[in-house]
PDB file of C-alpha atoms in Angstrom:
ATOM      1  CA  UNK F   9       7.602  -0.555  -4.587  1.00 88.00           C
ATOM      2  CA  UNK F  10       4.627  -0.355  -2.220  1.00 96.00           C
ATOM      3  CA  UNK F  11       1.437   1.560  -3.184  1.00 97.00           C
ATOM      4  CA  UNK F  12      -1.255   2.900  -0.969  1.00 98.00           C
ATOM      5  CA  UNK F  13      -4.439   4.691  -1.739  1.00 98.00           C
ATOM      6  CA  UNK F  14      -5.631   7.152   0.941  1.00 98.00           C
ATOM      7  CA  UNK F  15      -9.128   8.253   1.426  1.00 98.00           C
ATOM      8  CA  UNK F  16     -10.684  11.502   2.303  1.00 98.00           C
ATOM      9  CA  UNK F  17      -8.779  13.315   5.056  1.00 98.00           C
ATOM     10  CA  UNK F  18     -10.923  16.456   5.624  1.00 98.00           C
ATOM     11  CA  UNK F  19      -8.472  18.418   7.837  1.00 98.00           C
ATOM     12  CA  UNK F  20      -7.715  15.445  10.206  1.00 98.00           C
ATOM     13  CA  UNK F  21      -4.083  16.105  10.453  1.00 98.00           C
ATOM     14  CA  UNK F  22      -3.301  13.839  13.394  1.00 98.00           C
ATOM     15  CA  UNK F  23      -4.990  10.889  11.628  1.00 98.00           C
ATOM     16  CA  UNK F  24      -2.787  11.610   8.574  1.00 98.00           C
ATOM     17  CA  UNK F  25       0.392  11.788  10.572  1.00 98.00           C
ATOM     18  CA  UNK F  26      -0.251   8.516  12.357  1.00 98.00           C
ATOM     19  CA  UNK F  27      -1.181   6.876   9.136  1.00 98.00           C
ATOM     20  CA  UNK F  28       2.224   7.981   7.360  1.00 98.00           C
ATOM     21  CA  UNK F  29       4.120   6.916  10.503  1.00 97.00           C
ATOM     22  CA  UNK F  30       2.670   3.446  10.337  1.00 97.00           C
ATOM     23  CA  UNK F  31       3.235   3.164   6.477  1.00 97.00           C
ATOM     24  CA  UNK F  32       6.744   4.606   6.862  1.00 97.00           C
ATOM     25  CA  UNK F  33       7.108   5.290   3.037  1.00 97.00           C
ATOM     26  CA  UNK F  34      10.520   5.076   1.424  1.00 97.00           C
ATOM     27  CA  UNK F  35      11.568   6.656  -1.952  1.00 97.00           C
ATOM     28  CA  UNK F  36      10.259   3.655  -4.019  1.00 96.00           C
ATOM     29  CA  UNK F  37       6.799   3.766  -2.534  1.00 98.00           C
ATOM     30  CA  UNK F  38       3.736   5.334  -4.091  1.00 98.00           C
ATOM     31  CA  UNK F  39       0.892   7.235  -2.031  1.00 98.00           C
ATOM     32  CA  UNK F  40      -2.189   8.075  -3.950  1.00 98.00           C
ATOM     33  CA  UNK F  41      -4.435  10.615  -2.269  1.00 98.00           C
ATOM     34  CA  UNK F  42      -8.114  10.563  -3.362  1.00 98.00           C
ATOM     35  CA  UNK F  43      -8.861  14.094  -2.721  1.00 98.00           C
ATOM     36  CA  UNK F  44     -10.972  16.198  -0.041  1.00 98.00           C
ATOM     37  CA  UNK F  45      -7.899  17.082   1.968  1.00 98.00           C
ATOM     38  CA  UNK F  46      -9.541  20.194   3.447  1.00 98.00           C
ATOM     39  CA  UNK F  47     -12.557  21.395   5.267  1.00 98.00           C
ATOM     40  CA  UNK F  48     -14.539  20.175   8.174  1.00 97.00           C
ATOM     41  CA  UNK F  49     -11.648  18.801  10.264  1.00 96.00           C
ATOM     42  CA  UNK F  50      -9.509  20.985  12.583  1.00 95.00           C
ATOM     43  CA  UNK F  51      -6.231  21.432  10.570  1.00 97.00           C
ATOM     44  CA  UNK F  52      -6.413  21.554   6.816  1.00 98.00           C
ATOM     45  CA  UNK F  53      -3.266  23.574   6.691  1.00 98.00           C
ATOM     46  CA  UNK F  54      -1.166  21.003   8.346  1.00 98.00           C
ATOM     47  CA  UNK F  55      -2.770  18.417   6.197  1.00 98.00           C
ATOM     48  CA  UNK F  56      -1.339  20.212   3.084  1.00 98.00           C
ATOM     49  CA  UNK F  57       2.025  20.802   4.787  1.00 98.00           C
ATOM     50  CA  UNK F  58       2.376  17.091   5.518  1.00 98.00           C
ATOM     51  CA  UNK F  59       1.702  16.119   1.853  1.00 98.00           C
ATOM     52  CA  UNK F  60       4.039  18.727   0.555  1.00 98.00           C
ATOM     53  CA  UNK F  61       6.656  17.259   2.837  1.00 98.00           C
ATOM     54  CA  UNK F  62       5.902  13.642   1.597  1.00 98.00           C
ATOM     55  CA  UNK F  63       6.737  14.689  -1.843  1.00 97.00           C
ATOM     56  CA  UNK F  64      10.370  14.947  -0.726  1.00 96.00           C
ATOM     57  CA  UNK F  65      10.183  11.338   0.533  1.00 96.00           C
ATOM     58  CA  UNK F  66       8.334   9.231  -1.780  1.00 98.00           C
ATOM     59  CA  UNK F  67       6.124   9.332  -4.991  1.00 98.00           C
ATOM     60  CA  UNK F  68       2.954  11.359  -4.219  1.00 98.00           C
ATOM     61  CA  UNK F  69      -0.110  11.188  -6.571  1.00 98.00           C
ATOM     62  CA  UNK F  70      -2.619  13.760  -5.445  1.00 98.00           C
ATOM     63  CA  UNK F  71      -6.055  13.740  -6.900  1.00 98.00           C
ATOM     64  CA  UNK F  72      -8.696  16.477  -6.921  1.00 98.00           C
ATOM     65  CA  UNK F  73     -11.805  16.308  -4.688  1.00 98.00           C
ATOM     66  CA  UNK F  74     -14.975  18.497  -4.769  1.00 98.00           C
ATOM     67  CA  UNK F  75     -13.706  20.438  -1.689  1.00 98.00           C
ATOM     68  CA  UNK F  76     -10.696  21.635  -3.480  1.00 98.00           C
ATOM     69  CA  UNK F  77     -12.839  22.659  -6.420  1.00 98.00           C
ATOM     70  CA  UNK F  78     -14.906  24.619  -4.107  1.00 98.00           C
ATOM     71  CA  UNK F  79     -11.975  26.402  -2.456  1.00 98.00           C
ATOM     72  CA  UNK F  80     -10.316  27.311  -5.795  1.00 98.00           C
ATOM     73  CA  UNK F  81     -13.721  28.725  -7.057  1.00 98.00           C
ATOM     74  CA  UNK F  82     -13.745  31.005  -4.094  1.00 97.00           C
ATOM     75  CA  UNK F  83     -10.105  32.037  -4.512  1.00 96.00           C
ATOM     76  CA  UNK F  84     -11.060  32.904  -8.150  1.00 96.00           C
ATOM     77  CA  UNK F  85     -13.847  35.246  -6.846  1.00 96.00           C
ATOM     78  CA  UNK F  86     -16.870  32.949  -6.573  1.00 97.00           C
ATOM     79  CA  UNK F  87     -19.491  33.440  -3.705  1.00 97.00           C
ATOM     80  CA  UNK F  88     -18.116  31.481  -0.681  1.00 96.00           C
ATOM     81  CA  UNK F  89     -21.501  30.723   1.001  1.00 96.00           C
ATOM     82  CA  UNK F  90     -21.645  27.009  -0.145  1.00 96.00           C
ATOM     83  CA  UNK F  91     -18.111  26.392   0.526  1.00 97.00           C
ATOM     84  CA  UNK F  92     -18.282  27.823   4.126  1.00 96.00           C
ATOM     85  CA  UNK F  93     -21.292  25.890   4.879  1.00 96.00           C
ATOM     86  CA  UNK F  94     -19.445  22.683   3.704  1.00 97.00           C
ATOM     87  CA  UNK F  95     -16.756  22.979   6.186  1.00 97.00           C
ATOM     88  CA  UNK F  96     -14.896  25.895   4.674  1.00 97.00           C
ATOM     89  CA  UNK F  97     -15.060  27.860   8.103  1.00 97.00           C
ATOM     90  CA  UNK F  98     -12.626  25.237   9.560  1.00 98.00           C
ATOM     91  CA  UNK F  99     -10.232  25.587   6.614  1.00 98.00           C
ATOM     92  CA  UNK F 100     -10.174  29.383   6.901  1.00 97.00           C
ATOM     93  CA  UNK F 101      -9.436  29.117  10.753  1.00 97.00           C
ATOM     94  CA  UNK F 102      -6.577  26.756  10.097  1.00 98.00           C
ATOM     95  CA  UNK F 103      -5.016  29.471   7.764  1.00 98.00           C
ATOM     96  CA  UNK F 104      -5.427  32.253  10.211  1.00 97.00           C
ATOM     97  CA  UNK F 105      -8.812  33.362   9.089  1.00 96.00           C
ATOM     98  CA  UNK F 106      -8.113  34.707   5.660  1.00 95.00           C
ATOM     99  CA  UNK F 107      -7.729  33.364   2.107  1.00 95.00           C
ATOM    100  CA  UNK F 108      -4.865  35.628   1.596  1.00 96.00           C
ATOM    101  CA  UNK F 109      -2.980  33.736   4.259  1.00 97.00           C
ATOM    102  CA  UNK F 110      -2.814  30.605   2.176  1.00 98.00           C
ATOM    103  CA  UNK F 111       0.846  30.074   1.200  1.00 98.00           C
ATOM    104  CA  UNK F 112       1.572  30.157  -2.461  1.00 97.00           C
ATOM    105  CA  UNK F 113       2.929  26.575  -2.396  1.00 98.00           C
ATOM    106  CA  UNK F 114      -0.482  25.465  -1.179  1.00 98.00           C
ATOM    107  CA  UNK F 115      -2.279  27.254  -3.959  1.00 98.00           C
ATOM    108  CA  UNK F 116       0.174  25.629  -6.413  1.00 98.00           C
ATOM    109  CA  UNK F 117      -0.572  22.201  -4.898  1.00 98.00           C
ATOM    110  CA  UNK F 118      -4.289  22.812  -5.302  1.00 98.00           C
ATOM    111  CA  UNK F 119      -3.943  23.852  -8.931  1.00 98.00           C
ATOM    112  CA  UNK F 120      -1.781  20.767  -9.642  1.00 98.00           C
ATOM    113  CA  UNK F 121      -4.251  18.094  -8.489  1.00 98.00           C
ATOM    114  CA  UNK F 122      -5.074  15.389 -10.999  1.00 98.00           C
ATOM    115  CA  UNK F 123      -8.615  14.385 -12.121  1.00 98.00           C
ATOM    116  CA  UNK F 124      -7.928  10.631 -11.874  1.00 98.00           C
ATOM    117  CA  UNK F 125      -4.968   8.211 -11.883  1.00 98.00           C
ATOM    118  CA  UNK F 126      -4.987   5.042 -13.996  1.00 98.00           C
ATOM    119  CA  UNK F 127      -2.385   2.185 -13.952  1.00 97.00           C
ATOM    120  CA  UNK F 128      -2.317  -1.348 -15.320  1.00 95.00           C
ATOM    121  CA  UNK F 129      -4.715  -2.951 -12.952  1.00 96.00           C
ATOM    122  CA  UNK F 130      -6.449  -0.008 -11.039  1.00 98.00           C
ATOM    123  CA  UNK F 131      -8.150   3.312 -11.420  1.00 98.00           C
ATOM    124  CA  UNK F 132      -8.187   5.926  -8.638  1.00 98.00           C
ATOM    125  CA  UNK F 133     -10.728   8.714  -8.722  1.00 98.00           C
ATOM    126  CA  UNK F 134     -12.348  10.870  -6.067  1.00 98.00           C
ATOM    127  CA  UNK F 135     -16.033  10.227  -6.232  1.00 98.00           C
ATOM    128  CA  UNK F 136     -17.609   7.904  -8.936  1.00 98.00           C
ATOM    129  CA  UNK F 137     -17.497   6.834 -12.510  1.00 98.00           C
ATOM    130  CA  UNK F 138     -19.697   5.879 -15.456  1.00 97.00           C
ATOM    131  CA  UNK F 139     -19.049   2.197 -16.158  1.00 97.00           C
ATOM    132  CA  UNK F 140     -19.187   2.468 -19.864  1.00 98.00           C
ATOM    133  CA  UNK F 141     -16.854   5.476 -20.410  1.00 98.00           C
ATOM    134  CA  UNK F 142     -13.093   5.619 -20.683  1.00 98.00           C
ATOM    135  CA  UNK F 143     -11.508   7.641 -17.755  1.00 98.00           C
ATOM    136  CA  UNK F 144     -10.256  10.508 -19.925  1.00 98.00           C
ATOM    137  CA  UNK F 145     -13.961  11.073 -21.211  1.00 98.00           C
ATOM    138  CA  UNK F 146     -15.767  10.956 -17.820  1.00 98.00           C
ATOM    139  CA  UNK F 147     -17.703  14.075 -16.814  1.00 97.00           C
ATOM    140  CA  UNK F 148     -16.632  16.047 -13.872  1.00 97.00           C
ATOM    141  CA  UNK F 149     -19.961  15.987 -12.022  1.00 97.00           C
ATOM    142  CA  UNK F 150     -19.627  12.309 -11.766  1.00 98.00           C
ATOM    143  CA  UNK F 151     -15.957  12.160 -10.928  1.00 98.00           C
ATOM    144  CA  UNK F 152     -15.898  14.827  -8.205  1.00 98.00           C
ATOM    145  CA  UNK F 153     -19.515  15.212  -7.039  1.00 98.00           C
ATOM    146  CA  UNK F 154     -21.673  12.073  -7.513  1.00 97.00           C
ATOM    147  CA  UNK F 155     -22.198   9.959  -4.522  1.00 97.00           C
ATOM    148  CA  UNK F 156     -22.474   6.210  -4.634  1.00 96.00           C
ATOM    149  CA  UNK F 157     -26.119   5.432  -4.657  1.00 88.00           C
ATOM    150  CA  UNK F 158     -28.309   2.524  -5.734  1.00 82.00           C
ATOM    151  CA  UNK F 159     -28.034   1.039  -8.215  1.00 86.00           C
ATOM    152  CA  UNK F 160     -24.348   0.980  -7.679  1.00 93.00           C
ATOM    153  CA  UNK F 161     -22.077   1.585 -10.500  1.00 94.00           C
ATOM    154  CA  UNK F 162     -21.200  -1.616 -12.606  1.00 97.00           C
ATOM    155  CA  UNK F 163     -17.634  -2.744 -13.319  1.00 98.00           C
ATOM    156  CA  UNK F 164     -15.792  -0.323 -15.353  1.00 98.00           C
ATOM    157  CA  UNK F 165     -15.341  -1.135 -19.118  1.00 98.00           C
ATOM    158  CA  UNK F 166     -11.600  -1.383 -18.749  1.00 98.00           C
ATOM    159  CA  UNK F 167     -11.979  -4.359 -16.327  1.00 97.00           C
ATOM    160  CA  UNK F 168      -9.857  -2.428 -13.760  1.00 98.00           C
ATOM    161  CA  UNK F 169     -10.700  -2.264 -10.153  1.00 98.00           C
ATOM    162  CA  UNK F 170     -11.631   1.421  -9.123  1.00 98.00           C
ATOM    163  CA  UNK F 171     -10.736   2.873  -5.775  1.00 98.00           C
ATOM    164  CA  UNK F 172     -12.705   6.016  -4.721  1.00 98.00           C
ATOM    165  CA  UNK F 173     -13.800   7.984  -1.800  1.00 98.00           C
ATOM    166  CA  UNK F 174     -16.298  10.886  -1.369  1.00 98.00           C
ATOM    167  CA  UNK F 175     -19.264   8.812  -0.004  1.00 98.00           C
ATOM    168  CA  UNK F 176     -18.764   8.262   3.837  1.00 97.00           C
ATOM    169  CA  UNK F 177     -19.094   4.747   4.945  1.00 95.00           C
ATOM    170  CA  UNK F 178     -20.999   3.991   8.122  1.00 86.00           C
ATOM    171  CA  UNK F 179     -19.082   2.554  10.960  1.00 89.00           C
ATOM    172  CA  UNK F 180     -15.646   3.628   9.386  1.00 93.00           C
ATOM    173  CA  UNK F 181     -15.749   0.382   7.329  1.00 96.00           C
ATOM    174  CA  UNK F 182     -14.384   0.059   3.824  1.00 97.00           C
ATOM    175  CA  UNK F 183     -16.943  -0.674   1.206  1.00 96.00           C
ATOM    176  CA  UNK F 184     -15.554  -3.464  -1.213  1.00 96.00           C
ATOM    177  CA  UNK F 185     -17.869  -4.490  -3.882  1.00 95.00           C
ATOM    178  CA  UNK F 186     -15.093  -6.630  -5.588  1.00 95.00           C
ATOM    179  CA  UNK F 187     -14.621  -4.346  -8.551  1.00 97.00           C
ATOM    180  CA  UNK F 188     -14.820  -0.953  -6.752  1.00 97.00           C
ATOM    181  CA  UNK F 189     -13.512  -0.016  -3.294  1.00 98.00           C
ATOM    182  CA  UNK F 190     -14.819   3.007  -1.387  1.00 98.00           C
ATOM    183  CA  UNK F 191     -12.308   4.139   1.257  1.00 98.00           C
ATOM    184  CA  UNK F 192     -13.952   7.331   2.519  1.00 98.00           C
ATOM    185  CA  UNK F 193     -14.432   5.934   6.059  1.00 98.00           C
ATOM    186  CA  UNK F 194     -15.641   9.201   7.717  1.00 97.00           C
ATOM    187  CA  UNK F 195     -12.640  10.323   9.697  1.00 97.00           C
ATOM    188  CA  UNK F 196     -13.848  13.687  10.677  1.00 95.00           C
ATOM    189  CA  UNK F 197     -17.223  12.339  11.716  1.00 95.00           C
ATOM    190  CA  UNK F 198     -16.021   9.787  14.219  1.00 95.00           C
ATOM    191  CA  UNK F 199     -14.784   7.172  11.730  1.00 97.00           C
ATOM    192  CA  UNK F 200     -11.341   6.529  10.346  1.00 98.00           C
ATOM    193  CA  UNK F 201      -8.796   7.702   7.901  1.00 98.00           C
ATOM    194  CA  UNK F 202      -7.949   4.681   5.597  1.00 98.00           C
ATOM    195  CA  UNK F 203      -5.046   3.551   3.523  1.00 98.00           C
ATOM    196  CA  UNK F 204      -5.349   0.466   1.384  1.00 98.00           C
ATOM    197  CA  UNK F 205      -2.665  -1.404  -0.477  1.00 97.00           C
ATOM    198  CA  UNK F 206      -4.492  -2.421  -3.779  1.00 97.00           C
ATOM    199  CA  UNK F 207      -2.379  -5.442  -4.555  1.00 94.00           C
ATOM    200  CA  UNK F 208      -2.856  -7.114  -1.315  1.00 94.00           C
ATOM    201  CA  UNK F 209      -5.816  -5.481   0.400  1.00 94.00           C
ATOM    202  CA  UNK F 210      -3.938  -4.553   3.462  1.00 95.00           C
ATOM    203  CA  UNK F 211      -5.783  -1.725   5.282  1.00 97.00           C
ATOM    204  CA  UNK F 212      -4.422   0.652   7.767  1.00 97.00           C
ATOM    205  CA  UNK F 213      -6.863   2.990   9.741  1.00 98.00           C
ATOM    206  CA  UNK F 214      -6.390   5.739  12.215  1.00 98.00           C
ATOM    207  CA  UNK F 215      -8.908   8.046  13.893  1.00 97.00           C
ATOM    208  CA  UNK F 216      -9.001  11.764  14.022  1.00 96.00           C
ATOM    209  CA  UNK F 217      -6.970  11.676  17.414  1.00 96.00           C
ATOM    210  CA  UNK F 218      -4.346   9.748  15.702  1.00 96.00           C
ATOM    211  CA  UNK F 219      -5.054   6.444  17.279  1.00 97.00           C
ATOM    212  CA  UNK F 220      -4.766   3.254  15.203  1.00 95.00           C
ATOM    213  CA  UNK F 221      -7.887   1.123  14.735  1.00 93.00           C
ATOM    214  CA  UNK F 222      -7.530  -2.235  16.346  1.00 78.00           C
ATOM    215  CA  UNK F 223      -9.697  -5.023  15.021  1.00 60.00           C
ATOM    216  CA  UNK F 224     -11.636  -7.232  17.389  1.00 46.00           C
ATOM    217  CA  UNK F 225      -9.324 -10.218  17.146  1.00 38.00           C
ATOM    218  CA  UNK F 226      -6.275  -7.993  17.646  1.00 43.00           C
ATOM    219  CA  UNK F 227      -7.784  -6.451  20.800  1.00 40.00           C
ATOM    220  CA  UNK F 228      -8.614  -9.938  22.167  1.00 36.00           C
ATOM    221  CA  UNK F 229      -5.000 -11.106  21.415  1.00 37.00           C
ATOM    222  CA  UNK F 230      -3.568  -8.078  23.209  1.00 42.00           C
ATOM    223  CA  UNK F 231      -5.761  -8.615  26.254  1.00 43.00           C
ATOM    224  CA  UNK F 232      -4.903 -12.354  26.271  1.00 43.00           C
ATOM    225  CA  UNK F 233      -1.288 -11.539  26.022  1.00 43.00           C
ATOM    226  CA  UNK F 234      -1.588  -9.088  29.013  1.00 47.00           C
ATOM    227  CA  UNK F 235      -3.378 -11.542  31.077  1.00 47.00           C
ATOM    228  CA  UNK F 236      -0.832 -14.299  30.318  1.00 44.00           C
ATOM    229  CA  UNK F 237       2.041 -12.059  31.325  1.00 47.00           C
ATOM    230  CA  UNK F 238       0.279 -11.042  34.440  1.00 45.00           C
ATOM    231  CA  UNK F 239      -0.358 -14.610  35.480  1.00 50.00           C
ATOM    232  CA  UNK F 240       3.203 -15.492  34.695  1.00 45.00           C
ATOM    233  CA  UNK F 241       4.474 -12.899  36.976  1.00 48.00           C
ATOM    234  CA  UNK F 242       2.303 -13.955  39.750  1.00 50.00           C
ATOM    235  CA  UNK F 243       3.340 -17.572  39.449  1.00 45.00           C
ATOM    236  CA  UNK F 244       7.024 -16.447  39.385  1.00 49.00           C
ATOM    237  CA  UNK F 245       6.553 -14.425  42.541  1.00 50.00           C
ATOM    238  CA  UNK F 246       4.899 -17.350  44.296  1.00 51.00           C
ATOM    239  CA  UNK F 247       7.770 -19.798  43.302  1.00 50.00           C
ATOM    240  CA  UNK F 248      10.335 -17.182  44.327  1.00 51.00           C
ATOM    241  CA  UNK F 249      11.720 -17.926  47.803  1.00 51.00           C
ATOM    242  CA  UNK F 250      11.041 -15.081  50.390  1.00 50.00           C
ATOM    243  CA  UNK F 251      14.051 -13.445  51.859  1.00 44.00           C
ATOM    244  CA  UNK F 252      14.611 -13.904  55.507  1.00 41.00           C
TER     245      UNK F 252
END
């Protein structure tokens, strides 16, 4: 079984589609989504459609983010001003301009989201944690709303490594402190959508247009390969006898 944690998507459906195509999950694999599927990016509806479809292909663990909390509050009758100003306009547009057009299975999905996910060696949560408190006793303000700030959180009392999102990382780079890893790499703002395999540290990233991120060394290797092939073709054409 492979396991991947996936950071904040924020409506970047093309990035998610390319990421899933790269992972190519099978029935034995587990994908852990850290929340904030909606708002700000162009196609929140399609993001949820993709995740619902994934549930038929592999094991999906979907966590709750603060943007899903805002949306569900609005559907329950709360004022929508803060949500709209936090990217909710884009989500409404993707659903045809009305909350009433959100499909029932999407509402059921939002209601089913988990607060956190804890396994033998790792903890997965949307935003943050209190290092001295067991996960079932964490307060919601910390788990869903509190950004990483200085001083950074200490290692969790369980000794487990914590994977989280919510705090956008500059340059689209993963923040790895050793005992916690932040994989909100700012896809909607020009960064990347990140998937990371906790056991190996393997990282896959795609941008909002669906293009895979290429590391500098990979780019250099590709350019060298193209140049080598070009020179090889030139040499072959020189050696080839001309027809008369």
